[in-house]
Coordinates of C-alpha atoms (C1' of nucleotides) in Angstrom, one line a residue:
Chain A
M1 CA 3.0 -11.9 1.7
D2 CA 0.8 -8.9 2.0
F3 CA -1.9 -8.9 4.5
V4 CA -5.1 -7.0 4.5
Q5 CA -6.7 -5.9 7.7
V6 CA -10.4 -6.7 7.7
S7 CA -13.0 -6.3 10.3
E8 CA -16.5 -7.4 10.2
E9 CA -17.8 -4.0 10.9
E10 CA -16.2 -0.6 11.2
G11 CA -14.5 -0.3 14.6
D12 CA -14.3 -4.1 15.2
E13 CA -11.0 -5.7 15.7
P14 CA -9.5 -6.6 12.3
I15 CA -8.3 -9.9 11.1
E16 CA -5.3 -10.0 8.8
L17 CA -6.2 -11.8 5.6
P18 CA -3.5 -12.9 3.2
A19 CA -3.5 -11.3 -0.2
E20 CA -2.5 -13.1 -3.3
E21 CA 0.7 -12.6 -5.2
D22 CA -0.9 -10.2 -7.5
G23 CA -2.0 -8.1 -4.7
T24 CA -5.7 -9.0 -4.9
L25 CA -7.6 -10.5 -2.1
L26 CA -9.7 -13.6 -2.9
L27 CA -13.3 -13.2 -2.0
S28 CA -13.1 -16.8 -0.9
T29 CA -10.4 -15.8 1.6
L30 CA -12.6 -13.1 2.9
Q31 CA -15.6 -15.3 3.1
A32 CA -13.6 -18.0 4.9
Q33 CA -13.4 -15.6 7.8
F34 CA -16.5 -13.7 7.2
P35 CA -19.1 -16.0 5.8
G36 CA -21.7 -14.3 3.8
S37 CA -19.7 -11.3 3.1
C38 CA -19.6 -10.1 -0.5
G39 CA -17.1 -7.3 -0.5
L40 CA -15.1 -4.8 1.3
K41 CA -15.2 -1.1 2.0
Y42 CA -13.2 1.3 3.9
R43 CA -13.3 4.8 5.3
N44 CA -11.5 7.3 3.2
I45 CA -9.7 9.5 5.6
D46 CA -9.7 12.5 3.2
T47 CA -13.3 12.6 2.5
Q48 CA -14.6 10.7 5.4
A49 CA -16.7 8.8 3.0
V50 CA -16.9 5.1 2.8
R51 CA -15.4 3.7 -0.3
G52 CA -16.0 0.4 -1.8
V53 CA -13.3 -1.9 -2.9
R54 CA -13.3 -3.0 -6.5
S55 CA -14.4 -6.6 -6.9
N56 CA -14.3 -8.7 -9.9
E57 CA -14.5 -12.3 -10.6
G58 CA -14.0 -13.4 -7.0
R59 CA -11.2 -11.0 -6.4
L60 CA -11.0 -7.9 -4.5
F61 CA -8.6 -5.3 -5.7
P62 CA -6.5 -2.9 -3.5
P63 CA -7.5 0.7 -3.8
S64 CA -4.1 1.6 -5.1
A65 CA -2.0 -0.3 -7.5
E66 CA 1.1 1.2 -6.1
S67 CA 0.7 1.1 -2.4
G68 CA -1.6 -1.9 -2.3
W69 CA -3.9 -2.3 0.6
G70 CA -1.9 0.0 2.8
E71 CA -2.6 0.1 6.5
D72 CA -6.3 0.9 6.2
I73 CA -8.7 -1.3 8.0
Y74 CA -11.4 -2.6 5.7
F75 CA -14.7 -3.8 6.8
C76 CA -17.0 -6.2 5.3
V77 CA -19.9 -5.7 3.0
F78 CA -22.8 -8.0 3.4
P79 CA -25.5 -8.5 0.8
K80 CA -28.0 -5.8 0.7
G81 CA -30.8 -6.0 3.1
I82 CA -29.5 -9.0 4.9
P83 CA -28.2 -8.3 8.3
N84 CA -25.1 -10.1 9.2
F85 CA -25.8 -13.3 10.9
R86 CA -22.8 -12.9 13.0
S87 CA -24.6 -10.1 14.7
S88 CA -26.3 -11.3 17.8
D89 CA -29.7 -10.0 16.9
A90 CA -29.6 -11.0 13.3
T91 CA -31.7 -14.1 13.7
E92 CA -34.4 -12.1 15.1
I93 CA -34.4 -9.7 12.3
I94 CA -34.4 -12.5 9.8
D95 CA -37.1 -14.4 11.4
S96 CA -38.0 -17.0 8.8
A97 CA -41.7 -16.3 8.9
A98 CA -41.2 -12.6 8.6
Y99 CA -38.5 -12.4 6.1
R100 CA -39.4 -11.2 2.7
P101 CA -37.2 -10.7 -0.3
I102 CA -36.2 -7.3 -1.2
L103 CA -38.8 -6.1 -3.6
P104 CA -38.0 -4.4 -6.8
P105 CA -39.0 -0.8 -7.4
V106 CA -42.6 0.1 -7.5
E107 CA -42.6 0.2 -11.3
N108 CA -42.2 -3.5 -11.3
K109 CA -45.8 -4.5 -11.6
R110 CA -45.0 -8.1 -11.2
K111 CA -43.8 -7.5 -7.7
S112 CA -46.4 -5.1 -6.6
D113 CA -48.9 -7.7 -7.4
D114 CA -47.1 -10.2 -5.5
N115 CA -48.3 -9.3 -2.1
L116 CA -47.1 -12.2 0.0
E117 CA -48.6 -11.1 3.2
N118 CA -52.1 -11.1 1.9
S119 CA -52.0 -14.2 -0.1
T120 CA -53.1 -17.2 1.8
A121 CA -52.0 -19.5 -0.9
K122 CA -48.6 -18.0 -1.1
T123 CA -48.2 -17.9 2.6
K124 CA -49.0 -21.5 2.8
R125 CA -46.6 -22.3 0.1
I126 CA -43.9 -20.4 1.7
E127 CA -44.5 -21.9 5.1
T128 CA -44.2 -25.3 3.4
R129 CA -41.1 -24.2 1.7
L130 CA -39.5 -22.7 4.7
R131 CA -39.1 -25.9 6.6
C132 CA -35.6 -26.7 7.4
T133 CA -34.1 -30.0 6.6
D134 CA -30.9 -31.7 7.4
L135 CA -28.2 -30.7 5.0
I136 CA -25.4 -32.9 4.0
V137 CA -21.9 -31.5 4.0
L138 CA -19.6 -33.2 1.6
G139 CA -15.9 -32.9 1.3
L140 CA -15.1 -32.3 4.8
A141 CA -11.5 -32.4 5.9
W142 CA -10.7 -35.5 7.8
K143 CA -9.8 -33.4 10.7
T144 CA -13.0 -31.5 10.9
T145 CA -14.9 -32.3 14.1
E146 CA -18.5 -31.9 15.0
D147 CA -17.5 -28.9 17.1
S148 CA -15.6 -27.2 14.3
L149 CA -18.4 -28.0 11.9
R150 CA -20.9 -26.4 14.2
E151 CA -18.7 -23.5 14.9
Y152 CA -18.3 -22.8 11.2
F153 CA -22.0 -23.0 10.4
E154 CA -23.0 -21.0 13.4
T155 CA -21.9 -18.0 11.5
Y156 CA -24.9 -18.4 9.4
G157 CA -27.4 -18.9 12.1
E158 CA -28.5 -21.2 14.8
V159 CA -27.3 -24.7 14.3
L160 CA -29.6 -27.3 15.7
M161 CA -27.5 -30.3 14.8
A162 CA -24.0 -30.9 13.4
Q163 CA -22.7 -34.3 13.0
I164 CA -19.8 -36.0 11.3
K165 CA -20.2 -39.4 9.9
K166 CA -17.4 -41.6 11.1
D167 CA -16.1 -45.0 10.7
V168 CA -17.5 -47.0 13.6
K169 CA -14.2 -48.8 14.2
S170 CA -11.6 -46.2 13.7
G171 CA -13.7 -43.2 14.6
Q172 CA -12.2 -41.6 11.5
S173 CA -14.4 -39.1 9.7
K174 CA -15.8 -40.3 6.5
G175 CA -15.5 -36.9 5.2
F176 CA -19.1 -35.9 5.3
G177 CA -21.6 -34.9 7.8
F178 CA -24.9 -33.3 8.4
V179 CA -26.0 -30.0 9.7
R180 CA -29.4 -28.6 10.5
F181 CA -30.3 -25.0 10.9
G182 CA -32.9 -23.3 13.0
S183 CA -34.0 -20.9 10.3
Y184 CA -34.8 -21.4 6.7
E185 CA -32.8 -18.3 5.7
A186 CA -29.7 -19.7 7.3
Q187 CA -30.3 -22.9 5.4
M188 CA -30.8 -21.1 2.1
R189 CA -27.8 -19.0 2.7
V190 CA -25.7 -22.0 3.4
L191 CA -27.0 -23.8 0.4
S192 CA -26.2 -20.9 -1.8
N193 CA -22.7 -20.2 -0.6
R194 CA -19.4 -21.9 -0.8
H195 CA -17.9 -23.1 2.3
L196 CA -14.3 -23.3 3.3
I197 CA -14.2 -25.5 6.3
D198 CA -10.9 -26.4 7.9
G199 CA -9.1 -25.6 4.6
R200 CA -11.4 -27.5 2.3
W201 CA -14.1 -26.3 0.1
C202 CA -17.1 -28.3 1.1
E203 CA -20.4 -28.8 -0.6
V204 CA -23.6 -28.4 1.2
K205 CA -26.7 -30.0 -0.3
V206 CA -30.0 -31.3 0.6
P207 CA -29.3 -35.0 1.0
N208 CA -30.6 -37.4 -1.6
S209 CA -32.1 -39.4 1.1
K210 CA -34.6 -36.7 1.6
G211 CA -37.7 -36.7 -0.4
M212 CA -37.5 -33.4 -1.9
G213 CA -40.4 -31.1 -1.4
H214 CA -41.2 -28.5 -3.8
Q215 CA -38.3 -26.2 -4.3
V216 CA -37.9 -23.5 -6.8
P217 CA -34.6 -22.7 -8.4
C218 CA -32.7 -19.7 -7.2
K219 CA -30.4 -19.4 -10.1
V220 CA -31.0 -17.8 -13.4
F221 CA -29.1 -17.9 -16.6
V222 CA -28.3 -14.5 -18.0
G223 CA -27.6 -14.7 -21.7
R224 CA -26.3 -12.1 -24.2
C225 CA -23.9 -10.7 -21.8
T226 CA -21.0 -8.7 -23.1
E227 CA -17.5 -8.9 -21.8
D228 CA -17.7 -5.6 -20.0
I229 CA -20.5 -6.8 -17.8
N230 CA -18.7 -8.0 -14.8
S231 CA -20.0 -9.8 -11.8
D232 CA -20.3 -6.5 -9.9
D233 CA -22.5 -5.1 -12.6
L234 CA -24.7 -8.1 -12.5
R235 CA -24.8 -8.1 -8.8
D236 CA -25.6 -4.5 -8.6
Y237 CA -28.2 -4.7 -11.3
F238 CA -30.0 -7.7 -10.0
S239 CA -29.8 -6.8 -6.4
K240 CA -32.6 -4.5 -6.9
F241 CA -34.9 -7.4 -7.3
G242 CA -33.7 -9.3 -4.4
E243 CA -30.6 -10.5 -2.6
V244 CA -28.0 -11.9 -5.0
T245 CA -26.1 -14.6 -3.3
D246 CA -23.8 -15.6 -6.2
V247 CA -22.7 -14.4 -9.6
F248 CA -20.8 -16.6 -11.8
I249 CA -19.3 -15.7 -15.1
P250 CA -17.7 -18.6 -16.9
R251 CA -14.2 -18.0 -18.1
P252 CA -13.2 -17.8 -20.8
F253 CA -15.8 -15.3 -21.8
R254 CA -18.9 -17.0 -23.2
A255 CA -21.4 -14.2 -23.2
F256 CA -23.5 -15.6 -20.4
S257 CA -23.5 -15.8 -16.7
F258 CA -25.4 -17.1 -13.8
V259 CA -27.0 -15.1 -11.0
T260 CA -28.3 -16.7 -7.9
F261 CA -30.8 -15.1 -5.7
L262 CA -31.6 -15.9 -2.2
D263 CA -35.2 -16.1 -2.9
P264 CA -36.3 -18.4 -5.6
D265 CA -39.4 -16.4 -6.3
V266 CA -37.3 -13.5 -7.3
A267 CA -35.3 -15.7 -9.6
Q268 CA -38.4 -17.2 -11.2
S269 CA -40.0 -13.9 -11.6
L270 CA -37.2 -12.7 -13.8
C271 CA -37.1 -15.6 -16.0
G272 CA -38.1 -14.9 -19.6
E273 CA -37.3 -11.3 -19.3
D274 CA -34.9 -9.0 -21.1
H275 CA -33.0 -6.5 -19.0
I276 CA -30.7 -3.7 -19.9
I277 CA -27.4 -3.8 -18.1
K278 CA -24.8 -1.3 -19.2
G279 CA -26.8 -0.6 -22.2
V280 CA -26.8 -4.2 -23.2
S281 CA -30.0 -6.2 -23.5
V282 CA -29.4 -9.4 -21.6
H283 CA -31.9 -12.2 -21.4
V284 CA -32.8 -14.0 -18.2
S285 CA -33.9 -17.6 -18.3
N286 CA -33.9 -20.7 -16.3
A287 CA -30.8 -22.3 -15.0
A288 CA -31.8 -25.8 -14.2
P289 CA -32.3 -26.0 -10.5
K290 CA -30.6 -28.2 -8.1
A291 CA -33.9 -28.9 -6.5
E292 CA -35.2 -30.2 -9.8
Q293 CA -32.6 -32.9 -9.8
N294 CA -32.7 -33.7 -6.2
R295 CA -36.4 -34.2 -6.1
S296 CA -36.3 -36.0 -9.3
H297 CA -33.8 -38.6 -8.5
Q298 CA -33.7 -39.1 -4.9
G299 CA -30.6 -41.0 -4.6
Q300 CA -30.9 -43.1 -7.7
N301 CA -28.5 -42.9 -10.4
Y302 CA -30.1 -40.4 -12.5
S303 CA -29.9 -38.6 -15.7
Y304 CA -31.5 -35.3 -15.9
N305 CA -32.4 -33.8 -19.1
A306 CA -33.0 -30.1 -18.8
G307 CA -33.7 -30.3 -22.5
N308 CA -34.0 -26.7 -22.9
N309 CA -30.6 -26.2 -24.1
F310 CA -29.2 -22.8 -24.8
G311 CA -31.0 -21.4 -21.8
M312 CA -34.3 -21.6 -23.3
H313 CA -37.4 -21.6 -21.2
S314 CA -39.7 -24.2 -20.4
Y315 CA -42.4 -22.5 -22.2
H316 CA -40.7 -23.6 -25.4
Q317 CA -41.5 -27.1 -24.9
G318 CA -43.5 -27.3 -28.0
N319 CA -40.5 -26.5 -29.9
H320 CA -38.8 -29.8 -29.0
M321 CA -36.2 -28.1 -27.1
N322 CA -37.3 -28.9 -23.7
S323 CA -38.5 -32.1 -22.2
G324 CA -36.7 -32.0 -18.9
R325 CA -39.7 -30.7 -17.2
S326 CA -42.2 -32.8 -19.0
G327 CA -42.1 -35.2 -16.3
H328 CA -41.6 -38.5 -17.8
H329 CA -38.7 -40.7 -17.0
R330 CA -37.5 -38.7 -14.2
G331 CA -35.5 -40.1 -11.5
N332 CA -35.8 -43.6 -12.7
N333 CA -32.5 -44.2 -14.2
Q334 CA -33.8 -43.6 -17.6
Q335 CA -32.5 -41.5 -20.3
H336 CA -34.6 -38.6 -21.1
N337 CA -35.5 -37.8 -24.5
A338 CA -35.8 -34.3 -25.5
H339 CA -37.6 -35.5 -28.5
G340 CA -35.9 -37.1 -31.4
S341 CA -37.0 -40.6 -30.7
D342 CA -35.7 -41.4 -34.0
N343 CA -32.1 -40.6 -34.5
T344 CA -32.2 -41.4 -38.0
A345 CA -34.4 -38.5 -38.7
I346 CA -32.3 -35.9 -40.2
G347 CA -33.6 -32.6 -39.6
N348 CA -34.9 -33.1 -36.2
S349 CA -34.6 -29.9 -34.4
H350 CA -33.2 -31.3 -31.2
S351 CA -30.3 -30.8 -29.1
N352 CA -29.2 -32.4 -26.0
I353 CA -26.2 -31.6 -24.1
G354 CA -25.3 -34.3 -21.8
S355 CA -22.9 -34.7 -19.1
G356 CA -22.2 -37.6 -16.8
G357 CA -24.2 -38.7 -14.0
Y358 CA -23.9 -37.8 -10.5
G359 CA -24.7 -41.3 -9.6
M360 CA -22.1 -42.5 -11.9
G361 CA -19.4 -41.6 -9.6
G362 CA -18.0 -38.6 -11.4
N363 CA -18.3 -35.7 -13.5
N364 CA -18.6 -36.8 -17.0
F365 CA -18.1 -34.2 -19.5
G366 CA -20.4 -35.3 -22.1
A367 CA -21.5 -32.8 -24.5
N368 CA -23.9 -34.6 -26.6
M369 CA -25.4 -32.2 -28.8
G370 CA -27.1 -33.7 -31.7
G371 CA -30.5 -34.9 -31.7
G372 CA -30.5 -35.1 -35.4
G373 CA -28.2 -37.8 -34.8
Y374 CA -28.0 -39.8 -37.9
A375 CA -24.3 -39.4 -37.9
N376 CA -24.1 -40.9 -34.6
S377 CA -24.1 -44.3 -35.9
S378 CA -20.6 -44.1 -37.0
N379 CA -18.3 -43.4 -34.3
H380 CA -16.8 -44.1 -31.3
N381 CA -13.9 -44.2 -29.2
S382 CA -12.9 -40.7 -29.2
G383 CA -13.2 -38.3 -26.5
G384 CA -15.3 -36.2 -28.7
N385 CA -17.3 -36.9 -31.7
M386 CA -18.6 -34.3 -33.9
N387 CA -21.6 -35.4 -35.7
H388 CA -23.1 -33.0 -38.0
R389 CA -26.0 -33.0 -40.1
Q390 CA -25.3 -32.5 -43.6
D391 CA -27.3 -29.4 -44.0
G392 CA -24.3 -27.3 -43.9
V393 CA -25.2 -25.5 -40.8
I394 CA -21.9 -26.0 -39.3
P395 CA -19.8 -27.1 -42.2
Y396 CA -16.8 -28.5 -40.6
N397 CA -15.7 -31.6 -38.9
N398 CA -18.3 -33.7 -40.3
N399 CA -18.3 -37.0 -38.5
R400 CA -14.8 -36.6 -37.5
Q401 CA -13.3 -38.4 -34.7
N402 CA -11.6 -36.1 -32.3
N403 CA -9.5 -36.7 -29.4
F404 CA -10.2 -33.9 -27.2
H405 CA -7.3 -34.1 -25.0
G406 CA -5.8 -37.4 -24.8
M407 CA -7.5 -40.6 -24.4
N408 CA -8.4 -42.1 -21.2
Q409 CA -9.7 -38.9 -20.1
P410 CA -13.0 -39.8 -18.7
H411 CA -15.0 -37.5 -20.9
N412 CA -17.3 -38.0 -23.6
G413 CA -17.9 -35.2 -25.8
N414 CA -20.2 -36.0 -28.4
V415 CA -21.1 -33.0 -30.2
G416 CA -23.3 -33.1 -33.1
N417 CA -25.3 -30.6 -34.8
G418 CA -28.7 -31.8 -34.3
G419 CA -30.2 -29.0 -36.0
W420 CA -30.5 -26.4 -33.4
M421 CA -30.1 -23.7 -35.9
N422 CA -33.4 -24.7 -37.2
R423 CA -35.1 -23.4 -34.2
G424 CA -34.8 -19.9 -35.3
H425 CA -33.4 -17.2 -33.3
L426 CA -35.7 -17.3 -30.5
D427 CA -33.7 -17.6 -27.4
M428 CA -30.8 -18.8 -29.2
P429 CA -27.5 -17.5 -28.0
N430 CA -26.7 -14.5 -30.1
L431 CA -23.6 -15.8 -31.7
Q432 CA -22.4 -12.4 -32.6
A433 CA -23.0 -11.1 -29.2
L434 CA -21.3 -14.2 -27.9
G435 CA -18.2 -13.0 -29.6
I436 CA -17.4 -16.6 -29.8
N437 CA -14.1 -17.5 -31.2
S438 CA -11.5 -20.0 -30.1
Q439 CA -9.5 -17.6 -28.1
G440 CA -9.0 -17.2 -24.5
S441 CA -9.0 -20.7 -23.3
N442 CA -6.5 -20.9 -20.6
S443 CA -5.8 -23.6 -18.2
S444 CA -4.9 -22.4 -14.9
N445 CA -4.0 -25.5 -13.1
Q446 CA -3.6 -24.4 -9.6
G447 CA -5.0 -25.5 -6.5
Q448 CA -6.3 -28.6 -4.9
N449 CA -7.4 -31.5 -6.9
M450 CA -5.7 -30.6 -10.0
N451 CA -4.7 -33.9 -11.5
N452 CA -4.5 -32.9 -15.1
P453 CA -0.9 -32.0 -15.4
L454 CA -1.2 -31.6 -19.1
G455 CA -3.3 -28.7 -18.4
V456 CA -5.0 -29.1 -21.6
G457 CA -8.2 -30.3 -20.4
L458 CA -10.7 -29.5 -23.0
N459 CA -9.0 -26.7 -24.5
L460 CA -11.4 -24.7 -26.5
N461 CA -8.7 -23.7 -28.8
S462 CA -8.4 -27.3 -29.9
L463 CA -12.0 -28.2 -29.6
P464 CA -13.5 -29.0 -32.9
M465 CA -16.8 -28.0 -31.7
N466 CA -18.6 -24.9 -32.3
P467 CA -17.9 -22.8 -29.3
A468 CA -21.5 -21.6 -29.4
L469 CA -22.5 -25.1 -28.6
V470 CA -20.2 -25.1 -25.7
A471 CA -21.6 -21.9 -24.6
A472 CA -25.0 -23.3 -24.8
A473 CA -23.9 -26.4 -23.1
L474 CA -22.8 -24.3 -20.2
N475 CA -26.3 -23.3 -19.6
Q476 CA -27.0 -26.9 -18.9
W477 CA -24.4 -26.8 -16.3
S478 CA -25.6 -23.7 -14.6
L479 CA -24.1 -23.7 -11.3
L480 CA -20.8 -24.7 -12.3
G481 CA -19.4 -21.8 -10.4
N482 CA -19.7 -23.4 -7.1
Q483 CA -18.4 -26.6 -8.2
L484 CA -15.5 -25.0 -9.9
Q485 CA -14.6 -23.3 -6.7
N486 CA -15.1 -26.3 -4.7
Q487 CA -13.2 -28.7 -6.7
N488 CA -10.6 -26.6 -8.1
Q489 CA -9.7 -24.2 -5.4
D490 CA -8.4 -20.9 -6.3
Q491 CA -8.7 -21.7 -9.9
Q492 CA -9.8 -18.3 -10.8
G493 CA -9.6 -17.7 -14.4
G494 CA -9.2 -21.3 -15.1
N495 CA -10.7 -23.1 -17.9
F496 CA -13.8 -24.9 -16.8
L497 CA -13.3 -27.5 -19.3
S498 CA -10.0 -28.3 -18.0
W499 CA -11.6 -28.4 -14.7
M500 CA -14.1 -30.8 -16.1
A501 CA -11.2 -32.9 -17.2
Q502 CA -9.5 -33.1 -14.0
N503 CA -12.6 -33.7 -12.0
S504 CA -14.0 -36.4 -14.0
G505 CA -12.5 -38.9 -11.8
H506 CA -13.0 -42.4 -12.7
S507 CA -16.2 -42.5 -14.5
N508 CA -16.4 -43.6 -18.0
C509 CA -19.9 -44.2 -18.4
N510 CA -21.1 -44.5 -21.8
M511 CA -23.0 -41.8 -23.3
N512 CA -24.7 -43.0 -26.2
N513 CA -27.0 -40.7 -27.9
S514 CA -28.7 -43.3 -29.8
G515 CA -30.0 -46.5 -28.5
R516 CA -30.7 -47.5 -32.0
N517 CA -27.2 -47.4 -32.9
K518 CA -26.0 -49.9 -30.4
G519 CA -23.1 -51.8 -31.5
S520 CA -21.5 -49.0 -33.3
N521 CA -22.1 -46.0 -31.4
N522 CA -20.1 -46.5 -28.4
Q523 CA -18.7 -43.3 -27.3
N524 CA -16.7 -44.3 -24.5
S525 CA -13.6 -42.4 -24.1
S526 CA -11.9 -45.1 -22.2
G527 CA -11.2 -46.8 -25.4
M528 CA -12.8 -49.9 -24.3
N529 CA -15.3 -50.2 -26.9
K530 CA -16.8 -53.5 -27.4
G531 CA -19.3 -52.6 -29.9
D532 CA -21.9 -53.3 -27.4
N533 CA -22.9 -50.7 -25.0
S534 CA -24.2 -53.1 -22.6
S535 CA -20.9 -54.4 -21.7
N536 CA -19.2 -51.3 -20.6
D537 CA -20.7 -50.5 -17.3
Q538 CA -18.3 -52.3 -15.1
Q539 CA -15.4 -51.6 -17.3
N540 CA -16.2 -48.0 -16.9
G541 CA -16.5 -48.2 -13.2
C542 CA -20.1 -47.6 -13.4
P543 CA -22.6 -49.9 -11.7
P544 CA -24.2 -52.3 -14.0
G545 CA -27.0 -50.7 -15.8
N546 CA -26.0 -47.3 -15.1
S547 CA -24.6 -46.3 -18.4
W548 CA -26.8 -44.2 -20.4
S549 CA -26.4 -46.3 -23.5
N550 CA -27.9 -49.2 -21.8
Q551 CA -31.2 -47.7 -21.6
S552 CA -33.5 -49.3 -23.8
S553 CA -35.4 -46.2 -24.6
G554 CA -32.6 -45.3 -26.9
S555 CA -32.1 -42.1 -28.7
Q556 CA -32.6 -40.3 -25.5
N557 CA -30.1 -37.9 -24.5
S558 CA -29.6 -37.0 -21.0
V559 CA -28.2 -34.2 -19.1
D560 CA -27.0 -34.3 -15.6
K561 CA -26.1 -31.1 -14.1
S562 CA -25.7 -32.3 -10.6
N563 CA -22.2 -31.3 -10.4
F564 CA -22.9 -27.8 -11.4
L565 CA -25.8 -27.1 -9.4
Chain B
dG1 C1' 0.0 -42.2 9.0
dT2 C1' -2.7 -42.7 3.9
dT3 C1' -7.9 -41.4 1.0
dG4 C1' -11.7 -37.6 -1.5
dA5 C1' -16.9 -39.7 -4.1
dG6 C1' -20.6 -40.1 -1.6
dC7 C1' -25.9 -39.8 1.4
dG8 C1' -27.2 -40.6 7.6
dT9 C1' -26.3 -48.0 12.6
dT10 C1' -30.7 -40.9 14.1

DNA sequence: GTTGAGCGTT
């Protein structure tokens, strides 16, 4: 195995990091030792200049394909403008009250108007926002102790509290714990990063038990990307607006990506804009925020409907594309209706893309696109249902039952053309730009937690759905990057759908997109279809009343993105 | 010794 010598800063004692078989170094490997780092650089002995190491898709590439990493000592790159928290004085520099996002160039009027220092209202809001809270750390290794937990997180800043929840009798860790930071920046950084703690990727979130205060999403959806726009390009470009903490480009290529900023205001300020990256006009829009869900549901089983499928903005609410932010039904175990209260209405211009519920105990892959929905009354039992309106928009697979990938996979893919084409082109994924075809879906089943030996997952090649719909669906699942990493470690290049497959665990909650069609519209991939949605909760391992189809509101399609945010 | 979605005997 090849090792790469890496030090935090030039001149520091290096740590040897193991490279992969292909010679690359995983960014995750780097970050495991140097939390917060985003790349590597080294001193070129010939020119004495510092050279950056090529980075792409979570991998760092050796300078030379022939000689690999060589004997050079590489040192870490940390996000622009953010001192390394490992430095002893870093916390002073990043005093929470003093910290401001990196502002964009002066030509950016939006930002120059945004004088935080002089805005009482804004200052107040920020002060409110900057309060730290306990964070839950999920997925801890059994062996992780409070000391090691603290030790890990201290690389981000002062840790005020670190605790592991244990079984009172045995003292055995329950696999989760809590941590609290002294600074909001540390907290935000921790929330926006992935964490490899004692060999496990752990998830850090604001606990459900906390009443969520106002939080603004840090992540944006970047649409109309081309394939040659890599994560470095995105990071480089968007870094001028503020620190970019994460870039995720779903693979296979789907013409969009997600960019996470440290500062939510930066993220929000970019939403709705077009930007030119490598000569390509990309469109920035909302990626549904984690905070949105957390504050909406607060521990209940929840369904969240972002509603604004295809990465559209909330300001399109009038267009029946977005109801997730309209406020009704939130967090109350209701299904949310983007519109389309009548599923028999052919021609409704609605689309919902639903996935399973966090509170349902697993990640359901439920792509339920099809507000038009009349066709929903006729099927069932398959992992994926294609329900199409008969308006010829997507002239295939009309009302066909499809087995996505073998039954008993706990996924519900109910894809129907609910008429989204009718919305016109505004903010629709540019299908041509998407370059969507059925190619390039690979399953890379490596790493922990892979339990889908078939490796087929939801193979896009075999999916009878319009990949554009899938692409759009991905926007609903915004932060899937983190979760992908967490759950399917080292699955770089893997098929997220196969990941969905293998991560769906045990939940077979019904996802019925039409309450009016009860009795015949059970889309439960478990195959246990009773013709009555109300009877499937326990069978599906869901708590009674949790399945979407049991909601009386009917015809309301829900989206839960909790596993991707 | 095993397990792997969750939400804290403060």
